[in-house]
PDB file of C-alpha atoms and ligand atoms in Angstrom:
ATOM      1  CA  MET A  63     -59.856  50.278  36.057  1.00 97.00           C
ATOM      2  CA  PHE A  64     -59.534  47.336  38.486  1.00 98.00           C
ATOM      3  CA  PHE A  65     -60.706  47.114  42.075  1.00 98.00           C
ATOM      4  CA  TRP A  66     -58.614  43.931  42.276  1.00 98.00           C
ATOM      5  CA  ARG A  67     -56.751  41.824  39.745  1.00 98.00           C
ATOM      6  CA  GLN A  68     -54.598  38.779  40.354  1.00 98.00           C
ATOM      7  CA  GLU A  69     -52.965  35.781  38.676  1.00 98.00           C
ATOM      8  CA  ILE A  70     -54.731  33.221  40.851  1.00 96.00           C
ATOM      9  CA  SER A  71     -52.813  30.244  39.422  1.00 95.00           C
ATOM     10  CA  PRO A  72     -50.203  30.096  36.649  1.00 94.00           C
ATOM     11  CA  GLY A  73     -51.816  31.577  33.540  1.00 96.00           C
ATOM     12  CA  ARG A  74     -55.230  31.970  35.209  1.00 97.00           C
ATOM     13  CA  TRP A  75     -56.460  35.451  36.133  1.00 98.00           C
ATOM     14  CA  ALA A  76     -59.387  36.948  37.981  1.00 98.00           C
ATOM     15  CA  ALA A  77     -60.389  40.597  38.408  1.00 98.00           C
ATOM     16  CA  PHE A  78     -63.142  42.910  39.534  1.00 98.00           C
ATOM     17  CA  THR A  79     -63.494  46.253  37.774  1.00 98.00           C
ATOM     18  CA  ASP A  80     -64.363  49.635  39.304  1.00 98.00           C
ATOM     19  CA  THR A  81     -66.089  52.797  38.090  1.00 97.00           C
ATOM     20  CA  GLU A  82     -62.929  53.828  36.220  1.00 97.00           C
ATOM     21  CA  ALA A  83     -63.632  50.968  33.784  1.00 98.00           C
ATOM     22  CA  GLY A  84     -67.086  52.519  33.477  1.00 97.00           C
ATOM     23  CA  ASN A  85     -70.509  50.991  33.098  1.00 98.00           C
ATOM     24  CA  LEU A  86     -70.295  47.629  31.299  1.00 98.00           C
ATOM     25  CA  ALA A  87     -74.029  46.841  31.073  1.00 97.00           C
ATOM     26  CA  GLN A  88     -76.274  47.317  28.049  1.00 93.00           C
ATOM     27  CA  HIS A  89     -79.511  47.188  30.073  1.00 92.00           C
ATOM     28  CA  VAL A  90     -79.215  50.315  32.232  1.00 94.00           C
ATOM     29  CA  GLY A  91     -80.085  53.026  29.708  1.00 93.00           C
ATOM     30  CA  ASP A  92     -76.508  53.824  28.731  1.00 95.00           C
ATOM     31  CA  GLU A  93     -75.361  54.597  25.168  1.00 96.00           C
ATOM     32  CA  PRO A  94     -74.809  51.128  23.530  1.00 96.00           C
ATOM     33  CA  ALA A  95     -71.757  52.343  21.575  1.00 97.00           C
ATOM     34  CA  SER A  96     -70.134  53.641  24.780  1.00 97.00           C
ATOM     35  CA  VAL A  97     -70.705  50.322  26.552  1.00 98.00           C
ATOM     36  CA  LEU A  98     -69.201  48.458  23.602  1.00 97.00           C
ATOM     37  CA  ARG A  99     -66.164  50.765  23.593  1.00 98.00           C
ATOM     38  CA  ARG A 100     -65.622  50.173  27.333  1.00 98.00           C
ATOM     39  CA  ARG A 101     -65.887  46.409  26.904  1.00 98.00           C
ATOM     40  CA  LEU A 102     -63.258  46.584  24.125  1.00 98.00           C
ATOM     41  CA  SER A 103     -60.949  48.648  26.367  1.00 98.00           C
ATOM     42  CA  LEU A 104     -61.392  46.100  29.123  1.00 98.00           C
ATOM     43  CA  GLU A 105     -60.592  43.219  26.771  1.00 98.00           C
ATOM     44  CA  ALA A 106     -57.474  45.044  25.591  1.00 98.00           C
ATOM     45  CA  ALA A 107     -56.436  45.693  29.209  1.00 98.00           C
ATOM     46  CA  ILE A 108     -56.654  42.021  30.173  1.00 98.00           C
ATOM     47  CA  GLY A 109     -55.211  40.755  26.896  1.00 98.00           C
ATOM     48  CA  VAL A 110     -58.120  38.729  25.515  1.00 97.00           C
ATOM     49  CA  GLY A 111     -59.476  38.982  21.967  1.00 96.00           C
ATOM     50  CA  ALA A 112     -61.836  41.819  21.051  1.00 96.00           C
ATOM     51  CA  GLY A 113     -65.401  40.644  21.591  1.00 95.00           C
ATOM     52  CA  SER A 114     -64.303  37.383  23.244  1.00 95.00           C
ATOM     53  CA  LEU A 115     -65.441  38.217  26.785  1.00 97.00           C
ATOM     54  CA  ARG A 116     -68.797  36.548  27.375  1.00 97.00           C
ATOM     55  CA  PHE A 117     -71.473  38.485  29.252  1.00 97.00           C
ATOM     56  CA  MET A 118     -74.841  37.108  30.435  1.00 97.00           C
ATOM     57  CA  HIS A 119     -78.356  38.382  30.272  1.00 97.00           C
ATOM     58  CA  GLN A 120     -78.839  38.032  34.056  1.00 97.00           C
ATOM     59  CA  THR A 121     -82.301  37.301  35.401  1.00 96.00           C
ATOM     60  CA  HIS A 122     -81.842  36.595  39.170  1.00 96.00           C
ATOM     61  CA  SER A 123     -82.384  32.905  38.390  1.00 97.00           C
ATOM     62  CA  ALA A 124     -80.568  29.812  39.650  1.00 98.00           C
ATOM     63  CA  ASP A 125     -79.494  28.877  36.100  1.00 98.00           C
ATOM     64  CA  ALA A 126     -75.844  27.989  35.565  1.00 98.00           C
ATOM     65  CA  VAL A 127     -74.847  27.175  31.979  1.00 98.00           C
ATOM     66  CA  THR A 128     -71.742  25.862  30.245  1.00 98.00           C
ATOM     67  CA  VAL A 129     -70.342  28.180  27.585  1.00 97.00           C
ATOM     68  CA  GLU A 130     -68.468  26.632  24.659  1.00 94.00           C
ATOM     69  CA  ARG A 131     -65.501  28.238  22.986  1.00 89.00           C
ATOM     70  CA  GLY A 132     -66.499  30.012  19.755  1.00 83.00           C
ATOM     71  CA  SER A 133     -70.207  29.987  20.575  1.00 84.00           C
ATOM     72  CA  ASP A 134     -72.167  33.203  20.287  1.00 83.00           C
ATOM     73  CA  GLY A 135     -75.707  34.399  20.960  1.00 87.00           C
ATOM     74  CA  ILE A 136     -77.284  35.708  24.124  1.00 91.00           C
ATOM     75  CA  ILE A 137     -76.810  33.649  27.270  1.00 95.00           C
ATOM     76  CA  SER A 138     -79.711  34.007  29.686  1.00 97.00           C
ATOM     77  CA  ALA A 139     -78.369  32.762  33.007  1.00 98.00           C
ATOM     78  CA  ASP A 140     -76.877  33.859  36.310  1.00 98.00           C
ATOM     79  CA  ALA A 141     -73.719  31.780  36.146  1.00 98.00           C
ATOM     80  CA  MET A 142     -71.461  30.649  33.319  1.00 98.00           C
ATOM     81  CA  VAL A 143     -68.969  27.808  33.326  1.00 98.00           C
ATOM     82  CA  SER A 144     -66.116  27.221  30.892  1.00 98.00           C
ATOM     83  CA  ALA A 145     -65.295  23.511  31.159  1.00 97.00           C
ATOM     84  CA  ASP A 146     -61.565  23.993  30.449  1.00 96.00           C
ATOM     85  CA  GLY A 147     -61.319  27.656  31.475  1.00 97.00           C
ATOM     86  CA  SER A 148     -60.550  28.787  27.912  1.00 97.00           C
ATOM     87  CA  VAL A 149     -63.541  31.139  27.503  1.00 97.00           C
ATOM     88  CA  PRO A 150     -63.118  34.561  29.181  1.00 98.00           C
ATOM     89  CA  LEU A 151     -66.182  35.153  31.376  1.00 98.00           C
ATOM     90  CA  ALA A 152     -67.818  38.252  32.886  1.00 98.00           C
ATOM     91  CA  VAL A 153     -70.548  38.819  35.466  1.00 98.00           C
ATOM     92  CA  MET A 154     -72.100  42.262  35.998  1.00 98.00           C
ATOM     93  CA  VAL A 155     -73.174  43.609  39.388  1.00 98.00           C
ATOM     94  CA  ALA A 156     -74.025  46.689  41.422  1.00 98.00           C
ATOM     95  CA  ASP A 157     -74.700  45.404  45.015  1.00 98.00           C
ATOM     96  CA  CYS A 158     -75.236  41.719  44.190  1.00 98.00           C
ATOM     97  CA  VAL A 159     -72.176  39.592  44.928  1.00 98.00           C
ATOM     98  CA  PRO A 160     -69.894  38.623  42.014  1.00 98.00           C
ATOM     99  CA  VAL A 161     -68.031  35.339  42.444  1.00 98.00           C
ATOM    100  CA  VAL A 162     -65.236  33.733  40.436  1.00 98.00           C
ATOM    101  CA  ILE A 163     -64.693  29.986  40.890  1.00 98.00           C
ATOM    102  CA  THR A 164     -61.864  27.941  39.396  1.00 98.00           C
ATOM    103  CA  ALA A 165     -60.839  24.292  39.463  1.00 97.00           C
ATOM    104  CA  GLY A 166     -57.391  22.799  39.872  1.00 93.00           C
ATOM    105  CA  LYS A 167     -55.413  22.422  36.603  1.00 90.00           C
ATOM    106  CA  ASP A 168     -55.084  18.652  37.119  1.00 92.00           C
ATOM    107  CA  PHE A 169     -58.889  18.415  37.131  1.00 94.00           C
ATOM    108  CA  GLY A 170     -59.710  20.098  33.830  1.00 94.00           C
ATOM    109  CA  GLY A 171     -59.198  23.708  34.910  1.00 95.00           C
ATOM    110  CA  ALA A 172     -62.833  24.786  34.699  1.00 98.00           C
ATOM    111  CA  SER A 173     -63.720  28.378  35.525  1.00 98.00           C
ATOM    112  CA  ALA A 174     -66.992  30.093  36.401  1.00 98.00           C
ATOM    113  CA  VAL A 175     -68.553  33.444  37.227  1.00 98.00           C
ATOM    114  CA  VAL A 176     -71.649  33.761  39.417  1.00 98.00           C
ATOM    115  CA  HIS A 177     -74.209  36.526  39.897  1.00 98.00           C
ATOM    116  CA  ALA A 178     -75.206  35.952  43.530  1.00 98.00           C
ATOM    117  CA  GLY A 179     -77.983  38.321  44.496  1.00 98.00           C
ATOM    118  CA  ARG A 180     -80.649  37.805  47.122  1.00 98.00           C
ATOM    119  CA  GLN A 181     -82.910  35.785  44.820  1.00 98.00           C
ATOM    120  CA  GLY A 182     -80.166  33.672  43.301  1.00 98.00           C
ATOM    121  CA  ILE A 183     -78.703  32.885  46.721  1.00 98.00           C
ATOM    122  CA  GLN A 184     -82.127  31.755  47.917  1.00 98.00           C
ATOM    123  CA  ALA A 185     -82.713  29.702  44.761  1.00 98.00           C
ATOM    124  CA  GLY A 186     -79.315  27.944  44.860  1.00 98.00           C
ATOM    125  CA  ILE A 187     -77.226  29.574  42.119  1.00 98.00           C
ATOM    126  CA  VAL A 188     -73.983  28.914  44.015  1.00 98.00           C
ATOM    127  CA  GLN A 189     -74.588  25.177  44.465  1.00 98.00           C
ATOM    128  CA  ASN A 190     -75.872  24.858  40.882  1.00 98.00           C
ATOM    129  CA  THR A 191     -72.674  26.426  39.528  1.00 98.00           C
ATOM    130  CA  VAL A 192     -70.524  24.081  41.589  1.00 98.00           C
ATOM    131  CA  ASN A 193     -72.573  21.109  40.334  1.00 98.00           C
ATOM    132  CA  VAL A 194     -72.028  22.126  36.693  1.00 98.00           C
ATOM    133  CA  MET A 195     -68.288  22.426  37.342  1.00 98.00           C
ATOM    134  CA  LEU A 196     -68.196  19.015  39.061  1.00 98.00           C
ATOM    135  CA  SER A 197     -70.044  17.487  36.087  1.00 98.00           C
ATOM    136  CA  HIS A 198     -67.038  18.505  33.955  1.00 97.00           C
ATOM    137  CA  GLY A 199     -64.698  16.624  36.287  1.00 97.00           C
ATOM    138  CA  ALA A 200     -63.617  19.764  38.157  1.00 97.00           C
ATOM    139  CA  ARG A 201     -62.127  19.248  41.639  1.00 97.00           C
ATOM    140  CA  GLU A 202     -60.143  21.381  44.108  1.00 97.00           C
ATOM    141  CA  LEU A 203     -62.480  24.333  43.608  1.00 98.00           C
ATOM    142  CA  ALA A 204     -61.418  27.761  44.852  1.00 98.00           C
ATOM    143  CA  ALA A 205     -63.551  30.914  44.878  1.00 98.00           C
ATOM    144  CA  TRP A 206     -62.941  34.648  45.043  1.00 98.00           C
ATOM    145  CA  ILE A 207     -65.782  36.777  46.373  1.00 98.00           C
ATOM    146  CA  GLY A 208     -65.846  40.287  44.912  1.00 98.00           C
ATOM    147  CA  PRO A 209     -67.449  43.517  46.127  1.00 98.00           C
ATOM    148  CA  GLY A 210     -71.137  43.584  47.035  1.00 98.00           C
ATOM    149  CA  ILE A 211     -73.380  45.382  49.486  1.00 98.00           C
ATOM    150  CA  CYS A 212     -72.404  44.408  53.043  1.00 98.00           C
ATOM    151  CA  GLY A 213     -74.577  43.012  55.798  1.00 98.00           C
ATOM    152  CA  GLN A 214     -74.370  46.252  57.778  1.00 98.00           C
ATOM    153  CA  CYS A 215     -75.819  48.267  54.882  1.00 98.00           C
ATOM    154  CA  TYR A 216     -78.344  46.024  53.132  1.00 98.00           C
ATOM    155  CA  GLU A 217     -81.504  46.891  55.027  1.00 98.00           C
ATOM    156  CA  VAL A 218     -84.559  44.728  54.246  1.00 98.00           C
ATOM    157  CA  PRO A 219     -87.997  44.217  55.793  1.00 98.00           C
ATOM    158  CA  GLU A 220     -88.065  41.844  58.772  1.00 98.00           C
ATOM    159  CA  GLU A 221     -90.182  39.391  56.776  1.00 98.00           C
ATOM    160  CA  LEU A 222     -87.575  39.146  54.013  1.00 98.00           C
ATOM    161  CA  ARG A 223     -84.750  38.639  56.495  1.00 98.00           C
ATOM    162  CA  ARG A 224     -86.724  35.793  58.049  1.00 98.00           C
ATOM    163  CA  GLU A 225     -87.520  34.233  54.668  1.00 98.00           C
ATOM    164  CA  VAL A 226     -83.955  34.280  53.318  1.00 98.00           C
ATOM    165  CA  SER A 227     -82.202  33.280  56.526  1.00 98.00           C
ATOM    166  CA  ALA A 228     -84.570  30.300  56.822  1.00 98.00           C
ATOM    167  CA  VAL A 229     -82.859  29.016  53.666  1.00 97.00           C
ATOM    168  CA  VAL A 230     -79.342  30.358  54.379  1.00 98.00           C
ATOM    169  CA  PRO A 231     -78.825  31.095  58.095  1.00 98.00           C
ATOM    170  CA  ALA A 232     -75.636  33.077  57.403  1.00 98.00           C
ATOM    171  CA  ALA A 233     -77.717  35.648  55.511  1.00 98.00           C
ATOM    172  CA  TRP A 234     -79.246  36.936  58.773  1.00 98.00           C
ATOM    173  CA  GLY A 235     -77.927  40.420  59.487  1.00 98.00           C
ATOM    174  CA  THR A 236     -78.406  43.721  61.277  1.00 98.00           C
ATOM    175  CA  THR A 237     -77.610  47.148  59.902  1.00 98.00           C
ATOM    176  CA  ARG A 238     -75.280  49.624  61.615  1.00 98.00           C
ATOM    177  CA  TRP A 239     -78.464  51.430  62.651  1.00 98.00           C
ATOM    178  CA  ALA A 240     -79.919  48.243  64.222  1.00 98.00           C
ATOM    179  CA  THR A 241     -82.597  47.301  61.682  1.00 98.00           C
ATOM    180  CA  PRO A 242     -83.021  43.962  59.838  1.00 98.00           C
ATOM    181  CA  SER A 243     -80.589  43.305  57.019  1.00 98.00           C
ATOM    182  CA  LEU A 244     -79.238  40.546  54.807  1.00 98.00           C
ATOM    183  CA  ASP A 245     -75.572  39.623  54.716  1.00 98.00           C
ATOM    184  CA  LEU A 246     -75.216  38.489  51.108  1.00 98.00           C
ATOM    185  CA  PRO A 247     -71.399  38.115  51.132  1.00 98.00           C
ATOM    186  CA  GLY A 248     -71.679  36.045  54.316  1.00 98.00           C
ATOM    187  CA  ALA A 249     -74.411  33.915  52.756  1.00 98.00           C
ATOM    188  CA  VAL A 250     -72.297  33.246  49.663  1.00 98.00           C
ATOM    189  CA  LEU A 251     -69.278  32.355  51.786  1.00 98.00           C
ATOM    190  CA  SER A 252     -71.321  29.840  53.778  1.00 98.00           C
ATOM    191  CA  GLN A 253     -72.837  28.306  50.646  1.00 98.00           C
ATOM    192  CA  LEU A 254     -69.414  27.909  49.056  1.00 98.00           C
ATOM    193  CA  ALA A 255     -68.046  26.333  52.242  1.00 98.00           C
ATOM    194  CA  ALA A 256     -71.026  23.946  52.365  1.00 98.00           C
ATOM    195  CA  ALA A 257     -70.272  22.983  48.748  1.00 97.00           C
ATOM    196  CA  GLY A 258     -66.684  22.186  49.687  1.00 97.00           C
ATOM    197  CA  VAL A 259     -65.190  25.223  47.934  1.00 98.00           C
ATOM    198  CA  ARG A 260     -62.247  27.055  49.451  1.00 97.00           C
ATOM    199  CA  ALA A 261     -63.447  30.676  49.324  1.00 98.00           C
ATOM    200  CA  ARG A 262     -62.238  34.089  50.405  1.00 96.00           C
ATOM    201  CA  PRO A 263     -63.263  37.715  49.877  1.00 97.00           C
ATOM    202  CA  VAL A 264     -60.747  39.638  47.736  1.00 98.00           C
ATOM    203  CA  SER A 265     -60.208  42.170  50.533  1.00 97.00           C
ATOM    204  CA  ASP A 266     -60.120  41.950  54.342  1.00 96.00           C
ATOM    205  CA  ASP A 267     -61.554  45.465  54.543  1.00 96.00           C
ATOM    206  CA  ALA A 268     -65.357  45.051  54.701  1.00 93.00           C
ATOM    207  CA  SER A 269     -66.052  48.741  54.031  1.00 95.00           C
ATOM    208  CA  LYS A 270     -63.826  48.784  50.964  1.00 98.00           C
ATOM    209  CA  LEU A 271     -65.635  45.673  49.688  1.00 98.00           C
ATOM    210  CA  CYS A 272     -69.068  47.212  50.249  1.00 98.00           C
ATOM    211  CA  THR A 273     -70.555  48.704  47.089  1.00 98.00           C
ATOM    212  CA  LEU A 274     -72.741  51.126  49.062  1.00 98.00           C
ATOM    213  CA  GLU A 275     -69.805  52.456  51.095  1.00 98.00           C
ATOM    214  CA  ASN A 276     -67.128  52.486  48.398  1.00 98.00           C
ATOM    215  CA  GLY A 277     -67.749  55.294  45.873  1.00 97.00           C
ATOM    216  CA  SER A 278     -65.392  53.708  43.339  1.00 98.00           C
ATOM    217  CA  LEU A 279     -67.894  50.879  42.844  1.00 98.00           C
ATOM    218  CA  TYR A 280     -71.403  50.975  41.402  1.00 98.00           C
ATOM    219  CA  SER A 281     -74.296  50.570  43.843  1.00 98.00           C
ATOM    220  CA  HIS A 282     -77.915  50.247  42.825  1.00 97.00           C
ATOM    221  CA  ARG A 283     -78.954  51.164  46.380  1.00 97.00           C
ATOM    222  CA  ARG A 284     -76.963  54.409  46.160  1.00 95.00           C
ATOM    223  CA  SER A 285     -78.375  55.269  42.721  1.00 94.00           C
ATOM    224  CA  SER A 286     -81.076  53.408  40.814  1.00 89.00           C
ATOM    225  CA  ALA A 287     -79.542  54.840  37.614  1.00 88.00           C
ATOM    226  CA  SER A 288     -76.278  53.129  38.475  1.00 93.00           C
ATOM    227  CA  GLY A 289     -74.040  51.339  35.982  1.00 97.00           C
ATOM    228  CA  ARG A 290     -72.584  47.874  36.485  1.00 98.00           C
ATOM    229  CA  PHE A 291     -69.013  46.796  37.203  1.00 98.00           C
ATOM    230  CA  ALA A 292     -67.808  43.288  36.426  1.00 98.00           C
ATOM    231  CA  GLY A 293     -66.169  40.195  37.823  1.00 98.00           C
ATOM    232  CA  LEU A 294     -63.882  38.479  35.312  1.00 98.00           C
ATOM    233  CA  VAL A 295     -61.945  35.250  34.850  1.00 98.00           C
ATOM    234  CA  TRP A 296     -59.655  34.436  31.934  1.00 98.00           C
ATOM    235  CA  THR A 297     -56.480  32.600  30.931  1.00 97.00           C
ATOM    236  CA  SER A 298     -53.380  34.208  29.465  1.00 92.00           C
TER     237      SER A 298
HETATM  238 ZN1   ZN B 570     -71.678  48.374  53.811  1.00 95.17          ZN
END
């Protein structure tokens, strides 16, 4: 059910699901009741209340929003922040890079999830999320970068590589077969570092972390009918 799951500080958890948890997205043509059932199983597995995990309607924007405890309704955004870390948060991906960010307990204990795809990275979703966290007094930020398509697999036209790496130089990549690519995980890592966030990928094995190479993760490049796995942060 989990690609990776860890208590990242006392009482604070982060995880990334795999295909065993199933598709968690309502927008990919799946049976809505099945998606709901899987989300409930996931909530039971991580020990949060049924229906309490907040998902976003993700639009490849640079919008980061604060989610209040007990609020409901659809959140259109590409990053969510819980000012005190009390709201369990989820981000859905299948090649884009999921990121969990948390703040030190002595600085309010904010948490966040980020949907960092090519467009969001270009538009500044990472920095915007950090800014929202800082506005809540968060300091000592730490980030966990989950599975996404790697720089050796994400082939793009030369023009797009030029355009994105003009904004984020670390995004410049080359595929294993020597064509232009974008290194999204590398771009996210550099943006987090530039924002003063201590960040690390959740695995040292780049192939295991790559959604296109690892069959136990969803990849939109591998199948356009793909489901979505999730990055999660919650408190116990
Ligand atoms: Zn790869």
